[in-house]
PDB file of N, CA, C and O in Angstrom:
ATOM      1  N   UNK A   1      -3.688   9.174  17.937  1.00 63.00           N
ATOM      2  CA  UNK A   1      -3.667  10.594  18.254  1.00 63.00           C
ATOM      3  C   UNK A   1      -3.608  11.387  16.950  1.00 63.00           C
ATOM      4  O   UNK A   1      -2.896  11.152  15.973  1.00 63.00           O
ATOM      5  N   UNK A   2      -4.554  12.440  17.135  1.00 75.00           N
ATOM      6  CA  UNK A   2      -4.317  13.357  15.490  1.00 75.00           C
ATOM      7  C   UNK A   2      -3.091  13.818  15.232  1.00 75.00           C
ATOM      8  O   UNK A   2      -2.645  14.079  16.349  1.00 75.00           O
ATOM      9  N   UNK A   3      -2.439  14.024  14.600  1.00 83.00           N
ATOM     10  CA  UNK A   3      -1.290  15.150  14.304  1.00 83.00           C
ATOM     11  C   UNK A   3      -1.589  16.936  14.596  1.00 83.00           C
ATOM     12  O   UNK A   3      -2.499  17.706  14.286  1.00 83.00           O
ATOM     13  N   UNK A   4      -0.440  17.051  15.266  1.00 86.00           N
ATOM     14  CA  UNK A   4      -0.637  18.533  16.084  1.00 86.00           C
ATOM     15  C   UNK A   4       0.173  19.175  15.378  1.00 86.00           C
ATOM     16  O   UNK A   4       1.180  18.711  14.841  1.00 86.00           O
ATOM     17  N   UNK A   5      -0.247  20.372  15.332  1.00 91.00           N
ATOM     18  CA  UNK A   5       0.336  21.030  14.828  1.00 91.00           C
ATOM     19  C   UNK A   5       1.903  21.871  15.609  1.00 91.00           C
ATOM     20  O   UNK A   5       2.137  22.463  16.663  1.00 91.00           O
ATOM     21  N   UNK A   6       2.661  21.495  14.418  1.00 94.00           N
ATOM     22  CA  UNK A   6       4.878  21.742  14.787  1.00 94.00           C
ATOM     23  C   UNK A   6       5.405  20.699  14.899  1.00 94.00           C
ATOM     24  O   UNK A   6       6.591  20.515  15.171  1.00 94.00           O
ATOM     25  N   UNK A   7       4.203  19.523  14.609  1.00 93.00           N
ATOM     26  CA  UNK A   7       5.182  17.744  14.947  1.00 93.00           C
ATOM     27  C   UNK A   7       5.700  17.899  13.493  1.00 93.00           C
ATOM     28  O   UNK A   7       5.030  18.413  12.597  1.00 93.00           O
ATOM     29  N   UNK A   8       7.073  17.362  13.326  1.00 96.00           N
ATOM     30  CA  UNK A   8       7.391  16.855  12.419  1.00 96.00           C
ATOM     31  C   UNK A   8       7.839  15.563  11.722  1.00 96.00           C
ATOM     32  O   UNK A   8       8.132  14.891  12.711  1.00 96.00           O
ATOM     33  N   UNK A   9       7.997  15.055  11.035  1.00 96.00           N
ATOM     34  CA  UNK A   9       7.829  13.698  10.601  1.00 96.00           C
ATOM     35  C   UNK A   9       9.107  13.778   9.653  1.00 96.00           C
ATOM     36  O   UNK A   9       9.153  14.785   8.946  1.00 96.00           O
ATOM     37  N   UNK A  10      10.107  12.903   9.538  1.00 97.00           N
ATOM     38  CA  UNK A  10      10.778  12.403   8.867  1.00 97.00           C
ATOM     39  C   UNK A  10      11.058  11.169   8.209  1.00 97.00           C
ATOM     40  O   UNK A  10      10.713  10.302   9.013  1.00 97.00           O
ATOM     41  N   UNK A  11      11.515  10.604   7.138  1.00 97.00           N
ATOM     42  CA  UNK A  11      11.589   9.657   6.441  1.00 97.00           C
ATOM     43  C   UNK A  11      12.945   8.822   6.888  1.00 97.00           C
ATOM     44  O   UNK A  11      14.046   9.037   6.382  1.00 97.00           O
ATOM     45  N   UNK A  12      12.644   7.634   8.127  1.00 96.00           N
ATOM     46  CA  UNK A  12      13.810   7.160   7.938  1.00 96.00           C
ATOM     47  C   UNK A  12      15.095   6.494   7.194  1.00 96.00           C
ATOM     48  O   UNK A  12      16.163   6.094   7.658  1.00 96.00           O
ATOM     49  N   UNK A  13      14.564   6.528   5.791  1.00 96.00           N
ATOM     50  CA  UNK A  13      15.724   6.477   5.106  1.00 96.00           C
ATOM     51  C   UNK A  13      16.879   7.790   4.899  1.00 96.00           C
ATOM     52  O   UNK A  13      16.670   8.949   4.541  1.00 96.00           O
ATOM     53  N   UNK A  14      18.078   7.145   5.252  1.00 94.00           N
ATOM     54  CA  UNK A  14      19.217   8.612   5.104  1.00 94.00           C
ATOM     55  C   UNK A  14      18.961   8.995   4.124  1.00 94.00           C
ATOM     56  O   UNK A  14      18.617  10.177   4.158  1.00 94.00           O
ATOM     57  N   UNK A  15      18.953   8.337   2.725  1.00 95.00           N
ATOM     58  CA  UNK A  15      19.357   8.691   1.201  1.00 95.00           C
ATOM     59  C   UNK A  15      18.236   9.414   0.999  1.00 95.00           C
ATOM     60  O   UNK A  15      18.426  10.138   0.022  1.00 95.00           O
ATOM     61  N   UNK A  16      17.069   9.578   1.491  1.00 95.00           N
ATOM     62  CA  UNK A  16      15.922  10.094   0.843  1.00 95.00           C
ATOM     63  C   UNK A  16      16.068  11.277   1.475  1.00 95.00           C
ATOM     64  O   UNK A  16      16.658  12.158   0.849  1.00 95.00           O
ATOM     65  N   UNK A  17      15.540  11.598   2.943  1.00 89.00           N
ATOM     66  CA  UNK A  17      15.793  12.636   3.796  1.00 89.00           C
ATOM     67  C   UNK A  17      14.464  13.861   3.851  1.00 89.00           C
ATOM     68  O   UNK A  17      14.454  15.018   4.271  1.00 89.00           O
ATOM     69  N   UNK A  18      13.360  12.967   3.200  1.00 96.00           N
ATOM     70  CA  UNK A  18      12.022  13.941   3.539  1.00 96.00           C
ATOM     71  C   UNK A  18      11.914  14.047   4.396  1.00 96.00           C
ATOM     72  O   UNK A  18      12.244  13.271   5.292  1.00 96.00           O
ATOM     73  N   UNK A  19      11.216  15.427   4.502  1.00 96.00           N
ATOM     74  CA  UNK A  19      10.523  15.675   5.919  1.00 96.00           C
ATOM     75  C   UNK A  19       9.187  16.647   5.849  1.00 96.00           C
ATOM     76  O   UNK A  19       8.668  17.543   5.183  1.00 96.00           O
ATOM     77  N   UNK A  20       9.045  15.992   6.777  1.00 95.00           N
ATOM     78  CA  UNK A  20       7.165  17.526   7.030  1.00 95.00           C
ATOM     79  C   UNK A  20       6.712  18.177   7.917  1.00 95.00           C
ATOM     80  O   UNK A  20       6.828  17.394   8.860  1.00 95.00           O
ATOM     81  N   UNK A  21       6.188  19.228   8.381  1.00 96.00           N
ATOM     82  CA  UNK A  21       5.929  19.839   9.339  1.00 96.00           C
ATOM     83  C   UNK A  21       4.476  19.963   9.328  1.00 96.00           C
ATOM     84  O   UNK A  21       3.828  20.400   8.377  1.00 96.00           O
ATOM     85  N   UNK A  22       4.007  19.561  10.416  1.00 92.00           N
ATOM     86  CA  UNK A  22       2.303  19.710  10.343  1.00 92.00           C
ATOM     87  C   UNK A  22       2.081  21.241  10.760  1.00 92.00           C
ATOM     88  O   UNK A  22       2.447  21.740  11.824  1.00 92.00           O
ATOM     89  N   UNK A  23       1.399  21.901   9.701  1.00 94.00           N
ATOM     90  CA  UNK A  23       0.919  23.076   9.461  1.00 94.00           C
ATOM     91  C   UNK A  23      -0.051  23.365  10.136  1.00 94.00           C
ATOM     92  O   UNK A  23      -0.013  24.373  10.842  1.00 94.00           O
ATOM     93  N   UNK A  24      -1.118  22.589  10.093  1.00 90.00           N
ATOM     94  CA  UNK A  24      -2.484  22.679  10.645  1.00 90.00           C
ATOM     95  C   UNK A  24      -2.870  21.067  11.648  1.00 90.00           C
ATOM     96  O   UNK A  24      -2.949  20.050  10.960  1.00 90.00           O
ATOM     97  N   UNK A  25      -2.962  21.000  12.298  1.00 85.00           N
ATOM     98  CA  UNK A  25      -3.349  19.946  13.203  1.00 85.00           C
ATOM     99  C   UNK A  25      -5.041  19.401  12.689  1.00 85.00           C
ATOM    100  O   UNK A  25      -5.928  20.162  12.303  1.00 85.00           O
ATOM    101  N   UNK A  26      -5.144  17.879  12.821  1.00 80.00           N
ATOM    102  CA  UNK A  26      -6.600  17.445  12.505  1.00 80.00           C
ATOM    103  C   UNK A  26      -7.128  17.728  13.709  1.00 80.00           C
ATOM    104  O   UNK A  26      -6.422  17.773  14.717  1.00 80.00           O
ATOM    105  N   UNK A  27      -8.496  17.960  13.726  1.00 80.00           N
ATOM    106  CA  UNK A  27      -9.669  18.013  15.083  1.00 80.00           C
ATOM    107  C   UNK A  27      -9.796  16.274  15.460  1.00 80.00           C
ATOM    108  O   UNK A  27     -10.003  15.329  14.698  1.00 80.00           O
ATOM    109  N   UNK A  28      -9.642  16.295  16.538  1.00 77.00           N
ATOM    110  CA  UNK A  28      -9.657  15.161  17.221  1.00 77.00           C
ATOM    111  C   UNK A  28     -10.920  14.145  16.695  1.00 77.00           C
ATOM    112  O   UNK A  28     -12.095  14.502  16.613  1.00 77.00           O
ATOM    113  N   UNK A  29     -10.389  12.773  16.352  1.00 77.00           N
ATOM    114  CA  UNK A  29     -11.337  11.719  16.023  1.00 77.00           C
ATOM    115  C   UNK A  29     -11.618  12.106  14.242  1.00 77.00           C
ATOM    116  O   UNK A  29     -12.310  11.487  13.434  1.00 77.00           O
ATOM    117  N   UNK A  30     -10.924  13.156  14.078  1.00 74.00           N
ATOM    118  CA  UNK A  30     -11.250  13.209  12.221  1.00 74.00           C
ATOM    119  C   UNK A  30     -10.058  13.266  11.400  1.00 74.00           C
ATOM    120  O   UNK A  30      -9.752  14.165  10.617  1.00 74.00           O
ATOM    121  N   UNK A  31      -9.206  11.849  11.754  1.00 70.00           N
ATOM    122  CA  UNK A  31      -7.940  11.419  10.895  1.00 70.00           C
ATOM    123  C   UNK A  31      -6.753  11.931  11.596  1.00 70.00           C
ATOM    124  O   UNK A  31      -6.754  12.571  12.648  1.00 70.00           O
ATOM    125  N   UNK A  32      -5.708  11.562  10.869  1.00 68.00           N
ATOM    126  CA  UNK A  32      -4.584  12.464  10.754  1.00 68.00           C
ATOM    127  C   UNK A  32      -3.895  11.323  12.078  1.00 68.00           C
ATOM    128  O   UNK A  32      -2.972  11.876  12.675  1.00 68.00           O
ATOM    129  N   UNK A  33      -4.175   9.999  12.549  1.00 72.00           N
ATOM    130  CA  UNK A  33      -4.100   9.190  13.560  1.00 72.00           C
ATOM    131  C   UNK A  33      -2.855   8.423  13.208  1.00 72.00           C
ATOM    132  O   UNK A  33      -2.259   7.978  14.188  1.00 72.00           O
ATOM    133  N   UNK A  34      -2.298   8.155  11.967  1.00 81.00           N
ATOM    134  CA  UNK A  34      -1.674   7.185  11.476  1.00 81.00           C
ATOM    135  C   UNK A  34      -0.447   7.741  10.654  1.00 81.00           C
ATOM    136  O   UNK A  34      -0.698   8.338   9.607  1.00 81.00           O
ATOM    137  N   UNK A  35       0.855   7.587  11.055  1.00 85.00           N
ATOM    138  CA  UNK A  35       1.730   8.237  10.458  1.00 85.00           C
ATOM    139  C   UNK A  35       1.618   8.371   8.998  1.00 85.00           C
ATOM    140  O   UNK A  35       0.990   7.582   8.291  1.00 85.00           O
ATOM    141  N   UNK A  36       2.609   9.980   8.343  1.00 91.00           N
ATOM    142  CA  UNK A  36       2.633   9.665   7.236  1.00 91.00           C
ATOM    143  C   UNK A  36       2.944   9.059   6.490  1.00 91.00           C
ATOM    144  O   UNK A  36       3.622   8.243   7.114  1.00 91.00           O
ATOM    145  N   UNK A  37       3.009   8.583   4.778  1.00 94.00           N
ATOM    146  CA  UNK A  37       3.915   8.087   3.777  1.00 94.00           C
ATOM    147  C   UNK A  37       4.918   8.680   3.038  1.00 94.00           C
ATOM    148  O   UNK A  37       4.735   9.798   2.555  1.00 94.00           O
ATOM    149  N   UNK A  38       5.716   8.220   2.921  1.00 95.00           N
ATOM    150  CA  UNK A  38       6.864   9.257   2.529  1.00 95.00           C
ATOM    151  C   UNK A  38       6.665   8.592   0.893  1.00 95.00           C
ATOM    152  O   UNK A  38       6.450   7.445   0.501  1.00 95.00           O
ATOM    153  N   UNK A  39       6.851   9.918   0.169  1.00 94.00           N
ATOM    154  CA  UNK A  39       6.932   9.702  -1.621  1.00 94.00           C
ATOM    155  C   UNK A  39       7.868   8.212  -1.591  1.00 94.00           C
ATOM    156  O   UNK A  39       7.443   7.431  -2.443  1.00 94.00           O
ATOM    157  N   UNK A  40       9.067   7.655  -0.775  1.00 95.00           N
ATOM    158  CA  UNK A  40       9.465   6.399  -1.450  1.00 95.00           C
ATOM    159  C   UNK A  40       9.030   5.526  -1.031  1.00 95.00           C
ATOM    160  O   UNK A  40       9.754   4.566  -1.291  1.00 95.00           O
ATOM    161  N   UNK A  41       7.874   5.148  -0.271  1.00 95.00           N
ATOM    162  CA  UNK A  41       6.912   3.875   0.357  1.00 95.00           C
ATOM    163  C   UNK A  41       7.145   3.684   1.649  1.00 95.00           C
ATOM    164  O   UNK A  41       6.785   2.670   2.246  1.00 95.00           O
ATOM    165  N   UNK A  42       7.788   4.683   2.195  1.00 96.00           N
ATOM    166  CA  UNK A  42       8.514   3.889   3.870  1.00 96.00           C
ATOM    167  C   UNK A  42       7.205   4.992   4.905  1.00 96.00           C
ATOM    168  O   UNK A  42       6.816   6.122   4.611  1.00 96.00           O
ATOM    169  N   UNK A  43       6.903   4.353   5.813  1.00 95.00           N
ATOM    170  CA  UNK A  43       6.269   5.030   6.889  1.00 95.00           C
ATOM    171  C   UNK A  43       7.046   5.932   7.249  1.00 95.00           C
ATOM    172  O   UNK A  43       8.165   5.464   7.457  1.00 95.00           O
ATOM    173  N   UNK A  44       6.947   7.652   7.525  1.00 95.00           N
ATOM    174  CA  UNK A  44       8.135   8.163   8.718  1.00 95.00           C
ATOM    175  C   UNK A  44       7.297   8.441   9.328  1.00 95.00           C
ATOM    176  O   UNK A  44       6.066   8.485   9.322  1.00 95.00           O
ATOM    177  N   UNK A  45       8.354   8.701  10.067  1.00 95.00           N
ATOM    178  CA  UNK A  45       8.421   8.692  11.769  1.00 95.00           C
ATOM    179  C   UNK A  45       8.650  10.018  12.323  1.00 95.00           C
ATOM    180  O   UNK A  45       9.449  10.850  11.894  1.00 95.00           O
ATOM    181  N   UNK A  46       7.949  10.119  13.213  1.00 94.00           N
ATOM    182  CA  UNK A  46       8.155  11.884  14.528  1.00 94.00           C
ATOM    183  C   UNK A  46       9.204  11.790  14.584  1.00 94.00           C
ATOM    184  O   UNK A  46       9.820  10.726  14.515  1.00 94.00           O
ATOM    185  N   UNK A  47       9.771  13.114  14.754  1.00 94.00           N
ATOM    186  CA  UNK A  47      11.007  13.740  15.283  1.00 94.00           C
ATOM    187  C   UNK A  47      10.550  14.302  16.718  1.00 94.00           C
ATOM    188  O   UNK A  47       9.760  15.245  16.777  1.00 94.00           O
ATOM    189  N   UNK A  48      11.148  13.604  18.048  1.00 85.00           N
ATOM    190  CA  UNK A  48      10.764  13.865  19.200  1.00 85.00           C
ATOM    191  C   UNK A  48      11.619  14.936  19.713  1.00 85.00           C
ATOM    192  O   UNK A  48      11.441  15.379  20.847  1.00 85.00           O
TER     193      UNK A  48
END
């Protein structure tokens, strides 16, 4: 699924504590399918 726009994504590490807010949503089938990377190598994860 693309990323929509107001999902936000956090870095499950406590100590780090990034986070992102999708600004602009991708158009369907053109990326944005695969969670982000957080600057310390860890996949995060939606905040539901």
């Amino acid at each position: 699924m693309a990323f929509t726009e107001g999902e936000v994504y956090r870095c499950p590490d406590p100590e780090c504590g990034c986070e992102i807010t999708v600004t602009k949503g991708a158009a369907p089938g053109q990326g944005g399918d695969q969670n982000p990377t957080c600057r310390c190598g860890l996949p995060m994860e939606r905040v539901h």
